[in-house]
XYZ file of C-alpha atoms in Angstrom:
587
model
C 54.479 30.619 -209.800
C 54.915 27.841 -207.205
C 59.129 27.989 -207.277
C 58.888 31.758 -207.614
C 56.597 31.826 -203.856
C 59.269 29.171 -202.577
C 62.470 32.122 -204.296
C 60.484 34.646 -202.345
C 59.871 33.029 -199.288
C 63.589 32.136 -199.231
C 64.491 35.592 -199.801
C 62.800 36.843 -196.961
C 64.152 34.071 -194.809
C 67.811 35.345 -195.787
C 66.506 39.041 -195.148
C 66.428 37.963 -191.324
C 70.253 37.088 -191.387
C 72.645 39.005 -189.038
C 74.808 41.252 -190.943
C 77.981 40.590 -189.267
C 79.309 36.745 -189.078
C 79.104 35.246 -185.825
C 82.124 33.589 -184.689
C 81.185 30.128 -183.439
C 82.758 27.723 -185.844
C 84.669 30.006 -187.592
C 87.325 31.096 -184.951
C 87.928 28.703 -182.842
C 90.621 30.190 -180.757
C 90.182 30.273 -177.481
C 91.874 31.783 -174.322
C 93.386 28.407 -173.241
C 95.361 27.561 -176.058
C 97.924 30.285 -175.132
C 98.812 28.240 -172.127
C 102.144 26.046 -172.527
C 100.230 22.736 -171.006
C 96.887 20.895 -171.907
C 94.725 22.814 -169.629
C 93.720 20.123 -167.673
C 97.786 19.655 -166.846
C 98.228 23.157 -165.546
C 95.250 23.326 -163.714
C 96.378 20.181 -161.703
C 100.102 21.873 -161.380
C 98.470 25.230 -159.738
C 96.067 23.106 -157.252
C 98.920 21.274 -156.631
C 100.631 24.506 -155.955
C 98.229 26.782 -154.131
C 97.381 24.217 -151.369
C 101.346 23.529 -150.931
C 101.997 26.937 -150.110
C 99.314 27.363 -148.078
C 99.867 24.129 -146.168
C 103.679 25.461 -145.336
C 102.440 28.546 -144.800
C 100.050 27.450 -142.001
C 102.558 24.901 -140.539
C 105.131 27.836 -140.087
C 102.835 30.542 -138.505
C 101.929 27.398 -136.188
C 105.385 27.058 -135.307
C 105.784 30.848 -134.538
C 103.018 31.295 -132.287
C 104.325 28.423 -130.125
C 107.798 30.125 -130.200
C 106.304 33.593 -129.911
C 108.046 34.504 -133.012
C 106.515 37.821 -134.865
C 105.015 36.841 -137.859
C 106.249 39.700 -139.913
C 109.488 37.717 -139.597
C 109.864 35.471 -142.932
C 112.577 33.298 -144.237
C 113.376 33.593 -147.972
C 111.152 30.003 -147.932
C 107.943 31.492 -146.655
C 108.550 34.641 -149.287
C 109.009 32.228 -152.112
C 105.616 30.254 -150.345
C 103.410 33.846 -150.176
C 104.385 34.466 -153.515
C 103.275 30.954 -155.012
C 100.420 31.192 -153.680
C 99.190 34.566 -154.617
C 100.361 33.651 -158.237
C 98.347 30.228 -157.946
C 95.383 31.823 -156.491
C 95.149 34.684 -159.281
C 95.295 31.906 -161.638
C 92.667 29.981 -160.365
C 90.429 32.737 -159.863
C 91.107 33.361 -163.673
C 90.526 29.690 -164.349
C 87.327 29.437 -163.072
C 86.293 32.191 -164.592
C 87.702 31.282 -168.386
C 85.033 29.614 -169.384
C 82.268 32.083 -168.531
C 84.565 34.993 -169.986
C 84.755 32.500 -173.478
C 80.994 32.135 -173.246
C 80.364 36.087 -172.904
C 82.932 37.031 -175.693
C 81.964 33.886 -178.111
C 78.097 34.439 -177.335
C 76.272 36.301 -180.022
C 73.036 38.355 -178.830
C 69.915 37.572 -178.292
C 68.387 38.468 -181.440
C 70.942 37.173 -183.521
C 69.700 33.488 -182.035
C 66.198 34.555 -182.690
C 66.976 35.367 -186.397
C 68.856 32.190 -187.413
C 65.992 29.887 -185.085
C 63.838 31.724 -187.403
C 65.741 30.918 -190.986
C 66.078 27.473 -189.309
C 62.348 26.811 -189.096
C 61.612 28.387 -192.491
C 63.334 26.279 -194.348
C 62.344 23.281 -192.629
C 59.008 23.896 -193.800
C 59.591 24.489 -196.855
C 61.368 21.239 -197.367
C 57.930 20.117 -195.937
C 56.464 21.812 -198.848
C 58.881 20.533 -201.599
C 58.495 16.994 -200.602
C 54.903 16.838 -200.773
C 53.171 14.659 -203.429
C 49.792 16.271 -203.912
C 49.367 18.186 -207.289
C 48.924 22.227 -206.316
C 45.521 22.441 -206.187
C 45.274 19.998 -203.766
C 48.218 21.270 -201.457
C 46.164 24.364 -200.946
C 43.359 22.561 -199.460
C 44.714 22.696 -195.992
C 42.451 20.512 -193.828
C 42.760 22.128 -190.486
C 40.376 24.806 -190.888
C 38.786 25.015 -187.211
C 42.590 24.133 -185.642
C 44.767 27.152 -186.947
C 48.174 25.580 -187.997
C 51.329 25.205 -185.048
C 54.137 27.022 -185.773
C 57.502 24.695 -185.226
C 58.478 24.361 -181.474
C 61.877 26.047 -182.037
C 64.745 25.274 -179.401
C 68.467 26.235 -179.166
C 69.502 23.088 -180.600
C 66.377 21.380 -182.515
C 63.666 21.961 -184.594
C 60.444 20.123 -183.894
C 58.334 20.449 -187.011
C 54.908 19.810 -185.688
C 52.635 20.537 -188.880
C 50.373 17.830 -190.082
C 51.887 16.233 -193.238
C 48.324 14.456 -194.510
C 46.906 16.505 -196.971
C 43.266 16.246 -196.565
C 41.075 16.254 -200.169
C 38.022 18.004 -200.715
C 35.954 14.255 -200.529
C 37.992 13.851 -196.573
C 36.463 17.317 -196.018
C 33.418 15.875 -196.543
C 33.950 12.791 -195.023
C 35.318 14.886 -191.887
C 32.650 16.854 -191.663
C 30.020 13.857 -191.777
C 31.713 12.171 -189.014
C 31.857 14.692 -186.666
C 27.787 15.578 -187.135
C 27.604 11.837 -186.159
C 26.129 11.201 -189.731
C 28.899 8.786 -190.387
C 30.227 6.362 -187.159
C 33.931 6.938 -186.316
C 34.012 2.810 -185.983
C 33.734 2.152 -190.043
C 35.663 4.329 -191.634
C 38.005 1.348 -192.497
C 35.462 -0.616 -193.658
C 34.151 2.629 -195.952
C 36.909 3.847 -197.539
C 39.164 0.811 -198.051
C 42.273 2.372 -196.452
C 43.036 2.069 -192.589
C 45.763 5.051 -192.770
C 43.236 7.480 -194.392
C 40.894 6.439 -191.845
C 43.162 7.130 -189.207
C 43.773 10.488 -190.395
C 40.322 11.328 -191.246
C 39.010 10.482 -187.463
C 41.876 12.154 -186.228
C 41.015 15.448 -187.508
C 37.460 14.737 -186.706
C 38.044 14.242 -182.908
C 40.502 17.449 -182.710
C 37.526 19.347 -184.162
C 34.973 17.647 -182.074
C 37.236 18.295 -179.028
C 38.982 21.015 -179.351
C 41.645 19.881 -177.976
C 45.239 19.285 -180.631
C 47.066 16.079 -181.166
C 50.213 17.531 -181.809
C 52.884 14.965 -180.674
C 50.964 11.650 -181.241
C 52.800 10.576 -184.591
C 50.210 8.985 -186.857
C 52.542 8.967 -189.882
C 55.059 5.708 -189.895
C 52.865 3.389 -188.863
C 51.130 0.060 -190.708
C 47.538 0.201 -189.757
C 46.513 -2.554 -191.917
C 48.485 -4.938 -189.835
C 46.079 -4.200 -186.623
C 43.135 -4.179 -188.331
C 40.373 -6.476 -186.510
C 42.890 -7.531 -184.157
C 44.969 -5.060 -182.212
C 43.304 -1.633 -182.243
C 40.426 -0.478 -182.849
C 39.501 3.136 -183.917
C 42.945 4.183 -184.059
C 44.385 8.047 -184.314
C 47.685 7.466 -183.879
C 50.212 5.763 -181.690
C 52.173 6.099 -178.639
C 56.434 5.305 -178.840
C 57.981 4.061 -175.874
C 61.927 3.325 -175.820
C 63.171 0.214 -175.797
C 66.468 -0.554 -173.764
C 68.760 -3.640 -173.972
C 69.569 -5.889 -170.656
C 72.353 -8.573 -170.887
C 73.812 -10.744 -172.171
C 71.643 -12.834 -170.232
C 73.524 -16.275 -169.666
C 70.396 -18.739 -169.224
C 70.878 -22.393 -169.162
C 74.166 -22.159 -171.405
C 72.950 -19.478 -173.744
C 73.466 -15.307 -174.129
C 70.129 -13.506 -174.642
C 69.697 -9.614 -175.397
C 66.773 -8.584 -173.139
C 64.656 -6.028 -174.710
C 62.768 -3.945 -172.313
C 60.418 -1.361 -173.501
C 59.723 1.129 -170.505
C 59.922 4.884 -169.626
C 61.259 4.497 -165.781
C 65.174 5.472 -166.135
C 67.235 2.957 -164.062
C 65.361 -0.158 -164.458
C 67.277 -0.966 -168.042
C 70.496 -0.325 -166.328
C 69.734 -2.161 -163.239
C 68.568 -5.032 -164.737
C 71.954 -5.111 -166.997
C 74.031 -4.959 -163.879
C 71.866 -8.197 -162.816
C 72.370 -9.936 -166.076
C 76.186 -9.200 -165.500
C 76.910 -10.326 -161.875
C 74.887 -13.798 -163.186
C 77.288 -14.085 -165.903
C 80.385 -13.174 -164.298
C 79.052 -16.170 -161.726
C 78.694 -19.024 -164.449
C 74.911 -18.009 -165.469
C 71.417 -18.775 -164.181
C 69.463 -21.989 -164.720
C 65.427 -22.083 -165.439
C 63.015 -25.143 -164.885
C 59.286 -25.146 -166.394
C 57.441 -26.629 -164.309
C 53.682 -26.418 -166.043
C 52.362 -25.005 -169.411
C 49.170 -24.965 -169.639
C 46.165 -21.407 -169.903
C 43.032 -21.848 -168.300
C 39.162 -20.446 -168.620
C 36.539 -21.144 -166.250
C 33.114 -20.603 -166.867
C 30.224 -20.269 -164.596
C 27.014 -22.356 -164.849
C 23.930 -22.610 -162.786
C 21.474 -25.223 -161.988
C 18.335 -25.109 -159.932
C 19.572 -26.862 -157.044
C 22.813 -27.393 -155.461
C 22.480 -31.291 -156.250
C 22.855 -30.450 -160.044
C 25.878 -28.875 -160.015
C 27.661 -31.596 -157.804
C 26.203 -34.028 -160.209
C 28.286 -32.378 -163.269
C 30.931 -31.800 -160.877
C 31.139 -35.519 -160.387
C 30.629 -36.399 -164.208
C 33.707 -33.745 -165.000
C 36.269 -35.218 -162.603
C 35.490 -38.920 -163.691
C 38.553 -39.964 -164.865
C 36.244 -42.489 -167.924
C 34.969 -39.060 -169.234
C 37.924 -36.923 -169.881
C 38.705 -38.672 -172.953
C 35.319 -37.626 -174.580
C 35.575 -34.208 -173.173
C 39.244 -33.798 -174.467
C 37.888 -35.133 -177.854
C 35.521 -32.464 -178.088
C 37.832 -30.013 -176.887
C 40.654 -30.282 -178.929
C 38.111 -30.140 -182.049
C 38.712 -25.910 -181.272
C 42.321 -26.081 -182.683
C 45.227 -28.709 -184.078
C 47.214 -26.957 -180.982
C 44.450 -27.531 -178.466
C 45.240 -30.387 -176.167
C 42.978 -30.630 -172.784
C 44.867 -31.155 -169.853
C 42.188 -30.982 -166.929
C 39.181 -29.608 -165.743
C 38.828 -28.288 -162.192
C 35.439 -27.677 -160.763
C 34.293 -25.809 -157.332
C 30.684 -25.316 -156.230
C 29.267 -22.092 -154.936
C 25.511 -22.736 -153.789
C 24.300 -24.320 -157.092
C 26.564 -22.531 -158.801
C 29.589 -24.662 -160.701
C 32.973 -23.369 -161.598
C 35.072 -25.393 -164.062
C 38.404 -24.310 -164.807
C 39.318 -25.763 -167.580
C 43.205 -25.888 -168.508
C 44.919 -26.649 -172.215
C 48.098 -26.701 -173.760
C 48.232 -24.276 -176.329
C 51.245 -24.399 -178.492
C 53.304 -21.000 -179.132
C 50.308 -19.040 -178.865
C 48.904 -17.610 -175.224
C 45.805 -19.227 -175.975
C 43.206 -17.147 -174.774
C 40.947 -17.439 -177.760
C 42.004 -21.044 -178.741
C 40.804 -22.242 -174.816
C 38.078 -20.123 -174.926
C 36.495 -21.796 -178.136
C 37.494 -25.175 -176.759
C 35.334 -24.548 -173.879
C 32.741 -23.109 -175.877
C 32.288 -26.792 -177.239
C 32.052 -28.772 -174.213
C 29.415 -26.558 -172.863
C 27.482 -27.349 -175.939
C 28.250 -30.958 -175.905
C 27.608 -31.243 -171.984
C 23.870 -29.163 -172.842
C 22.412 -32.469 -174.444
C 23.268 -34.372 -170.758
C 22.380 -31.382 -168.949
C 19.860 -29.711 -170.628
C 18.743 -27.670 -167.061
C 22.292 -26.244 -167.089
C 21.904 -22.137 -167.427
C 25.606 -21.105 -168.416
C 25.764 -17.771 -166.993
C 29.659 -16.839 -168.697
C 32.224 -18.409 -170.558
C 34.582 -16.507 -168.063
C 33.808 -16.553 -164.251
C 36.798 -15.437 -163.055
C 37.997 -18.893 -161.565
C 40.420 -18.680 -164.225
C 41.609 -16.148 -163.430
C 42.792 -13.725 -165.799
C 44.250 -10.046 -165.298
C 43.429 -10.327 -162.013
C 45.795 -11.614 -158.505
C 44.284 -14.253 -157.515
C 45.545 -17.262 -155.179
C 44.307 -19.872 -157.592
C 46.965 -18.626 -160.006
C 49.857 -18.442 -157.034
C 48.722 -22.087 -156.424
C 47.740 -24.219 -159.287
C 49.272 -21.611 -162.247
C 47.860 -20.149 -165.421
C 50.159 -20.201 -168.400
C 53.884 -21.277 -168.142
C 55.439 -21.887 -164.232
C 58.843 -21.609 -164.129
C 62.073 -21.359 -161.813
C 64.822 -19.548 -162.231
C 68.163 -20.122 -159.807
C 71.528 -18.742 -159.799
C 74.612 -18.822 -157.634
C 76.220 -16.017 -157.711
C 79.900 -15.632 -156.216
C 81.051 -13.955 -153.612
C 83.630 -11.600 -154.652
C 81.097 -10.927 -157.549
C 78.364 -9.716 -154.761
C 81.102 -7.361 -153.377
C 82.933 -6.008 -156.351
C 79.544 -5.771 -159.299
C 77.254 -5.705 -156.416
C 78.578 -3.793 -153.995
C 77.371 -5.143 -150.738
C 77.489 -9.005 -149.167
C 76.137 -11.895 -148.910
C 74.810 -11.684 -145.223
C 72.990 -8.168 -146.460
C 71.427 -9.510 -149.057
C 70.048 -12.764 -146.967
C 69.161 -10.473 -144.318
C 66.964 -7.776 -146.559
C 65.454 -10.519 -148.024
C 64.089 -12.169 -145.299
C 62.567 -9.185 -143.705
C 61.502 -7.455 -147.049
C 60.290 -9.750 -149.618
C 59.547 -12.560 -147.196
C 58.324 -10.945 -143.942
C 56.947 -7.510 -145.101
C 54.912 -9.071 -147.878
C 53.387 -11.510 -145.587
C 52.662 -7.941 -143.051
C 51.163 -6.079 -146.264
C 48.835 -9.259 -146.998
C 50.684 -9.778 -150.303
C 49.055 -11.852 -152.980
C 51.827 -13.139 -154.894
C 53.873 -10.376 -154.324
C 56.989 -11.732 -152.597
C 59.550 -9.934 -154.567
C 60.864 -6.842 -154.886
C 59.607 -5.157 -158.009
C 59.617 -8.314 -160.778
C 56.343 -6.561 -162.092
C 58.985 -3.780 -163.519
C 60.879 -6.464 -165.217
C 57.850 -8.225 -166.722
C 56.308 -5.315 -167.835
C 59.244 -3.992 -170.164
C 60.089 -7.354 -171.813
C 55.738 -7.895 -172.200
C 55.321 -4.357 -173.862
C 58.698 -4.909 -176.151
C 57.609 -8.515 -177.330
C 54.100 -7.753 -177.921
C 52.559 -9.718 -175.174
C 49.481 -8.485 -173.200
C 50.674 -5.523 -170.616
C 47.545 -6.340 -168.460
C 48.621 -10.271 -168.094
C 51.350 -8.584 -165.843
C 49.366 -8.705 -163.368
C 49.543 -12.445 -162.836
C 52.319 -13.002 -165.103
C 54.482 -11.118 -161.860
C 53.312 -13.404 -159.265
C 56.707 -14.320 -157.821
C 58.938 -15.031 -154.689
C 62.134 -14.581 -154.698
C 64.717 -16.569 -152.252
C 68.029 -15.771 -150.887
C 70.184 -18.344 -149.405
C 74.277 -18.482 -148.355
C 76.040 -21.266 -149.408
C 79.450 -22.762 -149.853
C 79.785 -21.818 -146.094
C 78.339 -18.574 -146.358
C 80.749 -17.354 -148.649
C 78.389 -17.683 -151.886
C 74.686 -16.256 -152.588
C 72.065 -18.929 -153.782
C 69.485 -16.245 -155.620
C 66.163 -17.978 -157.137
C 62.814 -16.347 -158.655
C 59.570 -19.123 -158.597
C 56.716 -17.665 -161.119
C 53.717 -19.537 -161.322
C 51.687 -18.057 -163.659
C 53.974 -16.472 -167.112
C 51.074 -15.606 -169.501
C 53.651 -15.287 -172.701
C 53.036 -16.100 -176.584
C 55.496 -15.748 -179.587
C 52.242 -15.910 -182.148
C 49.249 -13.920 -182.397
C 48.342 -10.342 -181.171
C 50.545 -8.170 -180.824
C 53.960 -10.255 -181.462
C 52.881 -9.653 -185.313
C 53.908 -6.261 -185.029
C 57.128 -5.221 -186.989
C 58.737 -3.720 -183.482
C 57.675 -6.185 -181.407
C 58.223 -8.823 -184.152
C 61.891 -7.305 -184.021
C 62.435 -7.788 -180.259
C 60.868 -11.560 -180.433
C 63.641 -12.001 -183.242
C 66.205 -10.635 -181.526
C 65.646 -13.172 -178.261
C 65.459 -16.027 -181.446
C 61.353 -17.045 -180.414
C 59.442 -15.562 -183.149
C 56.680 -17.129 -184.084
C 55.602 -20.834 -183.936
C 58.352 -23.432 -183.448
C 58.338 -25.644 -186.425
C 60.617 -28.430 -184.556
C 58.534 -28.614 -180.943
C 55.219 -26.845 -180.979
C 55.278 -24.069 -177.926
C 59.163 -24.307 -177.606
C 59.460 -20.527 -178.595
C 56.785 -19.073 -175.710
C 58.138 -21.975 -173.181
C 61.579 -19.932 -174.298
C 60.352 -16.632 -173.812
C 58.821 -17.171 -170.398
C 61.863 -18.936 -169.422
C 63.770 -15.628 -170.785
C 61.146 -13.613 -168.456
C 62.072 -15.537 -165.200
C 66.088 -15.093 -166.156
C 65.265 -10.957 -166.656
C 63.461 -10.964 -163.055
C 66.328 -12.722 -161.544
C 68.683 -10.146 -162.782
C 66.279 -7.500 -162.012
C 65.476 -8.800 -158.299
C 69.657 -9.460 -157.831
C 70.124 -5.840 -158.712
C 67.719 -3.983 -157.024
C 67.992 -5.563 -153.304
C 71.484 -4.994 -153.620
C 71.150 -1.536 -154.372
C 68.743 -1.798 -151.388
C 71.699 -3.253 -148.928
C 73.600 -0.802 -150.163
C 72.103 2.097 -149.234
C 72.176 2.920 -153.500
C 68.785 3.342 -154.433
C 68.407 6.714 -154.087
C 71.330 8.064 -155.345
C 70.399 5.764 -158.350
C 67.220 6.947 -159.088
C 68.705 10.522 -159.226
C 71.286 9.861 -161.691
C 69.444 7.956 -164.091
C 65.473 8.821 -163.333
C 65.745 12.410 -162.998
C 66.178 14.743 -166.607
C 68.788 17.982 -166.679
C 66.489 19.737 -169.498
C 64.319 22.602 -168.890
C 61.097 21.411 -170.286
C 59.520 24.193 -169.017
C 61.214 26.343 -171.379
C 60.307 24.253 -174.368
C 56.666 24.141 -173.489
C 56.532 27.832 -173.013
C 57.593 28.045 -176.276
């Protein structure tokens, strides 16, 4: 019965067909071919022609009127020039008007577009039907009672099938229903039925009912949600897909990297690439890490201020680090303490503590290292009252001038020199320009705006694209962009000295997100997945090295564009879309 519905349903499908052929593919004859030339040929011969004429034509009546010669007077030259171009001009007129004439007689009608949009999206779904792999009784079951089904979104050229493929059981029913009367919590559905993609569907389809609102266009299919189970995502309907662009070849320190950027701002991919190629055409860049090292500060409190200077004292005493470290580095076999950095409020003690932390960012691994010398330091200080393992003295996702100064994470430097014909030919401005715009925009106008950090020109955009493509924490941009960036001629003025100081990179290649399979991808591609086996925390000392390199092409590109006078007419070729969404929505 099944393949005799699917015979039907195609029958009806074919019913819709035009009766006469169309001829798009078919014919392909077109009003051009009968010309002698290539098209493109002729049309240049008949420009060439028409604005000839009419150039002679024009110098010759000139001539007359300064002779006071009648004008009905012509030579057998200005006959022959009259004549070419009338002929040119008819041709012209017919040549920009070809195309359209093609399009009208080529162009089949309306409804004939309806009817084959319509056998188009038919048949998609029932391909939709023949591949699915529940027995019959089951594919009936449709689970979208309270949501009546989408029809395809049906455009000129594609189909967008938007129907749900899950096929929801009479037990998810159940298990639907129960969620959404708040019998069963959304939160352990993973933990209830064993199976993190049937979770995802079933609170899915309990939030569209509970909302009324669709999630049509938030993929759930093609996704591993086992592999962000208890530490990615939580509660999780679906996800989000953002492209991901390619910048370079980065030449860094001797060596080509492809930068992957994941990002939905047209013209940052492509102006980063010009960057990576005016560094390369100029011999490459060179990076520097300065520090590598995350930091967490807690807060404690005593009763009086004398307390807290008292373990403020006892901290910084060089005879007591070794103890503290001991304890410290119990938290991990990456863990090494580094320092601890206290500042008093009232009686009120800050202590920042700061750790190396191998190839991993090393929130969590710091965190439980501090964890143990505030219970070690309790049996000493037994009046200490420790308010929060984070006090924000660290300081994390946040700008703050302790980061700009002492760091947080990896500080690096990244210098170039980039030549001088290179600035004017890839570039497309100079060397005095760029010097000059720098100065008085990333130098003097972020010192008038009060800027924190933010003595650059947009190395946020940069950061953010490689941190979202590599799995990183988007929110550690905030810190993680703290940069200046410095112009200087050299060479007499004839070459650009171009450098980007970051204090504060907040990069790992293990852990969190990095273990996803995209983002797992993009670390592979830059050669810093995972942990380094040869040097522990050589792969995220890499990648933040990497970042720095990407900002410096970034930074080079977009002031130039800026001394250029480019930027706008950038933005409008590559940030602006030609399609008619409105249309599609509509529909």
């Amino acid at each position: 019965m099944e393949s005799q519905h699917r015979r039907s349903n195609t029958s009806s499908v074919r019913s819709h067909k035009p009766t006469r052929p169309v001829a798009l593919e078919d014919d392909s004859t077109k009003a051009s071919d009968a010309l002698p030339l290539p098209l493109y040929l002729t049309n240049a011969v008949f420009f060439t022609l028409f604005f000839s004429a009419v150039y002679f034509l024009l110098c010759r009546w000139r001539e007359k009127i300064r002779s006071s010669t009648p004008l009905h007077v012509v030579t057998f030259s200005e006959i022959g020039a009259i004549l070419a171009s009338v002929a040119s001009f008819i041709y012209l007129l017919g040549f920009f008007g070809i195309d359209f004439v093609q399009s009208l007689v080529l162009r089949p009608s309306a409804d004939v577009w309806a009817s084959e949009d319509d056998e188009v999206g038919n048949e998609v779904l029932l391909r939709n039907e023949d591949a699915r792999k529940a027995p019959c009784g089951q594919a009936l079951d449709r689970s979208l009672r309270s949501l009546p089904p989408s029809a395809p979104i049906v455009t000129a050229e594609k189909v967008y099938d938007e129907m749900p493929v899950t096929v929801m059981t009479e037990e998810d029913e159940e298990i639907i229903r129960s969620v959404v009367t708040g019998i069963t919590p959304s939160y352990s559905l993973e933990s209830k039925l064993g199976d993190c993609k049937r979770a995802a569907a079933i609170r899915r389809e309990a939030l569209q009912r509970l909302t009324g609102k669709s999630l049509l266009g938030l993929p759930l299919d093609g996704f591993d949600y086992e592999s962000i189970l208890g530490q990615c995502c939580e509660m999780p309907v679906g996800y989000v897909q953002i492209p991901v662009g390619i910048a370079g070849p980065l030449l860094l320190n001797g060596r080509e990297y492809s930068v992957p950027m994941a990002t939905t701002e047209g013209c940052l991919v492509a102006s980063t690439n010009r960057g990576c190629k005016a560094i390369h055409l100029s011999g490459g860049a060179t990076s520097v890490l300065l520090r590598d090292g995350m930091t967490r500060a807690p807060v404690v409190r005593f009763g009086t201020a004398k307390r807290a200077a008292d373990l403020k004292l006892y901290l910084e005493d060089p005879e007591n680090f070794e103890t503290l470290a001991v304890v410290f580095n119990r938290s991990s076999r990456f863990a090494r303490l580094q320092g601890i950095k206290c500042a008093i409020a009232g009686k009120n003690l800050y202590l920042r503590f700061s750790c190396f932390t191998g190839d991993a960012m090393g929130m969590n691994m710091v965190s439980k290292g501090v964890q143990n010398v505030l219970d070690f330091l309790q049996s000493d200080f037994p009046d200490m009252d420790v308010i929060g393992i984070s006090g924000n003295f660290c300081s994390d996702k946040k700008p703050a001038a302790v980061n700009w100064i002492e760091g947080r994470g990896k500080s690096v430097v990244c210098e170039a020199i980039i030549k001088g014909d290179i600035v004017r030919k890839v570039l497309k401005t100079s060397v005095e320009s760029l010097v000059e715009l720098n100065m008085l925009k990333n130098l003097t106008g972020s010192a008038m705006a009060g800027a924190l950090g933010g003595s650059n020109a947009h190395a946020s955009n940069i950061v953010s694209a490689v941190y979202i493509a590599t799995g990183q924490d988007p929110a550690q941009n905030v810190e993680s962009s703290h940069c200046i960036t410095m112009m200087e001629a050299v060479n007499d003025g004839k070459d650009l000295h171009v450098s980007v100081t970051m204090p504060s990179i907040e990069v790992g290649t293990v852990g969190g997100g990095t273990q996803l399979a995209s983002q797992s991808a993009c670390l592979n591609l830059l050669g810093v997945k995972g942990a380094s086996k040869e040097s522990p925390g050589a792969n995220s000392r890499l990648l933040a090295s990497i970042v720095a390199g990407a900002v410096l092409a970034g930074e080079l590109s977009l002031m130039s564009a800026l001394a250029a006078g480019q930027l706008v007419n950038s933005h409008m070729k590559y940030n602006r879309s030609s399609k008619d969404v409105s249309k599609v929505a509509s529909s």
